Amino acid sequence: MSDYNISALNKVTRGPKRATYDQEQIYRILDDTFLCHIAYIWQGQALVIPTAYGRDGDKLYIHGSLKNRMMACLLEAEKACVSVTRLDGLVLARSAFHHSANYRSVNIFGSVRAVEDDTEKMHALRYIINHMVPDHWDHVRQPNDKELRATRVLEISIDTASAKIRAEGVVDDKEDHQLPLWAGVIPVTEVMETPVSDPLLPPGIEIPGSVEKYVNR
């Protein structure tokens, strides 16, 4: 893989030393979570909505209802900006000014198209489900024709992107190092707890291997 070309659109201008345009590293950040935030304009108002996604190569898939205004606006604009962030730590400095966070973030800029073909729709929905919990598509009832017709699926191509990463400790002014104040990092991790089965499950239904593997990773 190679780096994305740097342009006025994807260039990181604040803290450029923390920027990366490496495609493989950007893909790793995208694959480490399933929730993104997408910006769009509706009636002259800027809005941001969180939504689940799935990645297949250089494409992201999202889905929603046919009446979803975000998806309608994205189709009209034919362009999208998608943001993904993983929080890795709280950086508590001696000074309020130098408080920060450790994180991995990605901004994606891409073209938008509607996925119309039913076979391709099922492919996209499988990627969304499996992006949330790997291999879980094989443990669900797949959408029927009515559900497919009621679902809008969009493909967002990753035309260009950039990432910004902070993975370091406290950066205080030297004159503050001797202050009688604590400084350090509180690591942040995502913890999957024990699955809670639906009480309406028929007797004998066990937690599938995809879920067991996911929570015990």
CSV table of C-alpha atoms in Angstrom, one decimal:
chain,number,residue,atom,x,y,z
A,1,MET,CA,0.0,0.0,0.0
A,2,SER,CA,1.0,3.6,-0.4
A,3,ASP,CA,0.3,7.0,1.0
A,4,TYR,CA,-2.7,9.2,0.0
A,5,ASN,CA,-1.6,12.3,-1.9
A,6,ILE,CA,-1.6,15.3,0.3
A,7,SER,CA,-3.9,18.1,-0.8
A,8,ALA,CA,-5.7,21.1,0.7
A,9,LEU,CA,-8.6,18.8,1.4
A,10,ASN,CA,-6.9,16.1,3.5
A,11,LYS,CA,-3.8,18.0,4.8
A,12,VAL,CA,-3.5,18.0,8.6
A,13,THR,CA,-2.6,21.6,9.4
A,14,ARG,CA,-2.8,21.5,13.2
A,15,GLY,CA,-0.1,19.3,14.7
A,16,PRO,CA,1.2,18.0,11.4
A,17,LYS,CA,3.9,15.9,13.0
A,18,ARG,CA,1.1,13.6,14.3
A,19,ALA,CA,-0.3,13.2,10.8
A,20,THR,CA,-0.1,10.1,8.6
A,21,TYR,CA,-1.4,9.5,5.1
A,22,ASP,CA,-0.4,5.8,5.1
A,23,GLN,CA,-3.2,3.8,3.6
A,24,GLU,CA,-2.5,0.6,5.6
A,25,GLN,CA,-2.4,2.5,8.9
A,26,ILE,CA,-5.6,4.3,8.1
A,27,TYR,CA,-7.3,1.0,7.3
A,28,ARG,CA,-6.2,-0.4,10.6
A,29,ILE,CA,-7.8,2.5,12.5
A,30,LEU,CA,-11.0,2.0,10.5
A,31,ASP,CA,-11.1,-1.7,11.2
A,32,ASP,CA,-10.6,-1.1,15.0
A,33,THR,CA,-14.1,0.3,15.4
A,34,PHE,CA,-17.4,0.3,13.6
A,35,LEU,CA,-18.9,3.8,14.5
A,36,CYS,CA,-18.2,6.9,12.4
A,37,HIS,CA,-19.6,10.4,12.3
A,38,ILE,CA,-20.7,11.8,9.0
A,39,ALA,CA,-21.2,15.5,8.2
A,40,TYR,CA,-23.8,16.8,5.8
A,41,ILE,CA,-25.8,20.0,5.0
A,42,TRP,CA,-29.6,20.0,5.5
A,43,GLN,CA,-31.6,23.2,4.6
A,44,GLY,CA,-28.4,25.3,5.1
A,45,GLN,CA,-27.7,23.8,8.5
A,46,ALA,CA,-24.5,21.7,9.1
A,47,LEU,CA,-25.3,18.4,10.9
A,48,VAL,CA,-23.2,15.5,12.2
A,49,ILE,CA,-24.7,12.0,12.7
A,50,PRO,CA,-23.1,8.9,14.2
A,51,THR,CA,-23.7,5.7,12.2
A,52,ALA,CA,-22.3,2.2,11.9
A,53,TYR,CA,-20.2,1.3,8.8
A,54,GLY,CA,-18.4,-1.6,7.2
A,55,ARG,CA,-15.2,-1.5,5.2
A,56,ASP,CA,-14.6,-3.5,2.1
A,57,GLY,CA,-11.2,-2.5,0.6
A,58,ASP,CA,-11.3,1.2,-0.3
A,59,LYS,CA,-15.0,1.5,0.2
A,60,LEU,CA,-17.2,2.1,3.3
A,61,TYR,CA,-20.9,1.0,3.4
A,62,ILE,CA,-23.6,2.6,5.5
A,63,HIS,CA,-27.3,1.9,5.7
A,64,GLY,CA,-30.5,3.4,6.9
A,65,SER,CA,-34.2,3.9,6.1
A,66,LEU,CA,-35.4,5.3,2.8
A,67,LYS,CA,-36.5,8.4,4.7
A,68,ASN,CA,-33.1,9.0,6.3
A,69,ARG,CA,-32.4,12.7,5.5
A,70,MET,CA,-28.6,12.3,6.0
A,71,MET,CA,-28.5,9.7,3.2
A,72,ALA,CA,-30.7,11.7,0.9
A,73,CYS,CA,-28.4,14.7,1.4
A,74,LEU,CA,-25.3,12.7,0.8
A,75,LEU,CA,-26.7,11.3,-2.4
A,76,GLU,CA,-27.6,14.8,-3.5
A,77,ALA,CA,-24.1,16.1,-2.7
A,78,GLU,CA,-22.4,13.0,-4.2
A,79,LYS,CA,-19.6,13.6,-1.7
A,80,ALA,CA,-19.0,12.8,2.0
A,81,CYS,CA,-16.7,13.5,4.9
A,82,VAL,CA,-16.5,10.6,7.4
A,83,SER,CA,-14.7,10.9,10.7
A,84,VAL,CA,-13.6,8.0,13.0
A,85,THR,CA,-11.9,8.3,16.4
A,86,ARG,CA,-10.5,5.9,18.9
A,87,LEU,CA,-9.7,7.3,22.4
A,88,ASP,CA,-6.7,5.6,23.9
A,89,GLY,CA,-5.9,7.7,27.0
A,90,LEU,CA,-6.5,10.9,29.0
A,91,VAL,CA,-3.3,12.9,29.3
A,92,LEU,CA,-3.4,14.9,32.6
A,93,ALA,CA,-0.7,17.5,32.7
A,94,ARG,CA,0.5,19.7,35.6
A,95,SER,CA,-1.0,22.7,33.8
A,96,ALA,CA,-4.5,23.0,32.6
A,97,PHE,CA,-3.1,24.3,29.3
A,98,HIS,CA,-1.3,21.0,28.4
A,99,HIS,CA,-4.1,18.6,29.2
A,100,SER,CA,-4.7,16.4,26.2
A,101,ALA,CA,-5.7,12.9,25.0
A,102,ASN,CA,-4.1,10.0,23.2
A,103,TYR,CA,-6.1,9.0,20.2
A,104,ARG,CA,-6.2,7.6,16.7
A,105,SER,CA,-8.4,9.5,14.3
A,106,VAL,CA,-9.2,9.4,10.6
A,107,ASN,CA,-10.9,11.7,8.2
A,108,ILE,CA,-12.2,10.3,4.9
A,109,PHE,CA,-13.2,12.2,1.8
A,110,GLY,CA,-15.1,10.2,-0.8
A,111,SER,CA,-17.7,9.9,-3.5
A,112,VAL,CA,-21.2,8.6,-2.7
A,113,ARG,CA,-23.4,6.3,-4.7
A,114,ALA,CA,-26.5,4.3,-3.9
A,115,VAL,CA,-26.3,0.5,-3.9
A,116,GLU,CA,-29.3,-0.7,-5.9
A,117,ASP,CA,-28.6,-4.2,-6.8
A,118,ASP,CA,-30.0,-6.7,-4.3
A,119,THR,CA,-26.9,-9.0,-4.4
A,120,GLU,CA,-24.6,-6.0,-3.8
A,121,LYS,CA,-26.9,-4.8,-1.1
A,122,MET,CA,-26.6,-8.1,0.8
A,123,HIS,CA,-22.8,-7.9,0.3
A,124,ALA,CA,-22.7,-4.5,1.9
A,125,LEU,CA,-25.0,-5.4,4.8
A,126,ARG,CA,-22.9,-8.5,5.5
A,127,TYR,CA,-19.8,-6.3,5.7
A,128,ILE,CA,-21.6,-3.9,8.1
A,129,ILE,CA,-22.7,-6.7,10.4
A,130,ASN,CA,-19.3,-8.5,10.3
A,131,HIS,CA,-17.4,-5.2,10.8
A,132,MET,CA,-19.3,-4.8,14.1
A,133,VAL,CA,-18.8,-8.5,15.2
A,134,PRO,CA,-16.6,-10.6,12.9
A,135,ASP,CA,-18.3,-13.6,11.2
A,136,HIS,CA,-21.6,-12.8,12.8
A,137,TRP,CA,-23.5,-12.7,9.5
A,138,ASP,CA,-23.7,-16.5,9.5
A,139,HIS,CA,-25.6,-16.4,12.8
A,140,VAL,CA,-28.4,-14.0,11.9
A,141,ARG,CA,-31.6,-14.2,9.7
A,142,GLN,CA,-30.6,-12.4,6.6
A,143,PRO,CA,-32.9,-9.6,5.2
A,144,ASN,CA,-35.9,-10.6,3.2
A,145,ASP,CA,-37.2,-8.9,0.1
A,146,LYS,CA,-39.4,-6.5,2.1
A,147,GLU,CA,-36.6,-5.5,4.4
A,148,LEU,CA,-34.2,-5.0,1.5
A,149,ARG,CA,-36.7,-2.7,-0.3
A,150,ALA,CA,-37.0,-0.6,3.0
A,151,THR,CA,-33.3,-0.3,3.4
A,152,ARG,CA,-31.1,2.3,1.7
A,153,VAL,CA,-27.4,1.4,1.4
A,154,LEU,CA,-24.7,3.8,0.4
A,155,GLU,CA,-21.2,3.2,-0.8
A,156,ILE,CA,-18.6,5.8,0.1
A,157,SER,CA,-15.4,5.4,-1.8
A,158,ILE,CA,-12.2,6.4,0.1
A,159,ASP,CA,-10.9,8.8,-2.5
A,160,THR,CA,-8.4,10.4,0.0
A,161,ALA,CA,-7.9,10.4,3.7
A,162,SER,CA,-5.6,11.4,6.5
A,163,ALA,CA,-5.0,10.2,10.1
A,164,LYS,CA,-3.8,12.0,13.2
A,165,ILE,CA,-2.4,10.0,16.1
A,166,ARG,CA,-1.2,11.0,19.5
A,167,ALA,CA,0.5,8.3,21.5
A,168,GLU,CA,2.7,9.9,24.1
A,169,GLY,CA,2.9,11.1,27.7
A,170,VAL,CA,2.6,14.5,29.4
A,171,VAL,CA,4.2,17.4,27.6
A,172,ASP,CA,4.6,20.1,30.3
A,173,ASP,CA,6.7,23.2,30.4
A,174,LYS,CA,10.1,22.6,32.0
A,175,GLU,CA,9.4,25.2,34.7
A,176,ASP,CA,6.4,23.2,35.8
A,177,HIS,CA,8.2,19.9,36.3
A,178,GLN,CA,9.0,20.6,40.0
A,179,LEU,CA,5.5,21.7,40.9
A,180,PRO,CA,3.9,19.5,43.7
A,181,LEU,CA,1.2,18.4,41.2
A,182,TRP,CA,0.5,14.9,39.8
A,183,ALA,CA,0.7,14.4,36.1
A,184,GLY,CA,0.3,11.2,34.0
A,185,VAL,CA,-1.8,9.3,31.6
A,186,ILE,CA,-5.0,7.3,32.3
A,187,PRO,CA,-5.2,4.6,29.6
A,188,VAL,CA,-8.6,4.1,28.0
A,189,THR,CA,-9.6,0.7,26.6
A,190,GLU,CA,-12.9,-0.7,25.2
A,191,VAL,CA,-14.1,-3.6,27.3
A,192,MET,CA,-16.6,-6.2,26.1
A,193,GLU,CA,-18.6,-7.6,29.1
A,194,THR,CA,-20.4,-10.9,29.4
A,195,PRO,CA,-23.2,-11.2,26.8
A,196,VAL,CA,-26.7,-11.0,28.1
A,197,SER,CA,-29.0,-13.4,26.2
A,198,ASP,CA,-32.5,-12.3,25.2
A,199,PRO,CA,-35.0,-13.7,27.7
A,200,LEU,CA,-37.3,-14.7,24.8
A,201,LEU,CA,-34.8,-17.2,23.4
A,202,PRO,CA,-36.1,-20.7,23.0
A,203,PRO,CA,-34.4,-23.2,25.3
A,204,GLY,CA,-31.1,-24.6,24.2
A,205,ILE,CA,-30.0,-21.6,22.2
A,206,GLU,CA,-26.3,-20.9,23.0
A,207,ILE,CA,-24.2,-17.8,22.5
A,208,PRO,CA,-22.6,-18.2,19.0
A,209,GLY,CA,-18.9,-18.6,18.5
A,210,SER,CA,-18.7,-15.2,16.8
A,211,VAL,CA,-19.9,-13.5,20.0
A,212,GLU,CA,-17.8,-15.6,22.3
A,213,LYS,CA,-14.7,-14.9,20.3
A,214,TYR,CA,-15.5,-11.2,20.1
A,215,VAL,CA,-16.0,-10.6,23.8
A,216,ASN,CA,-12.9,-12.8,24.7
A,217,ARG,CA,-10.5,-11.2,22.2
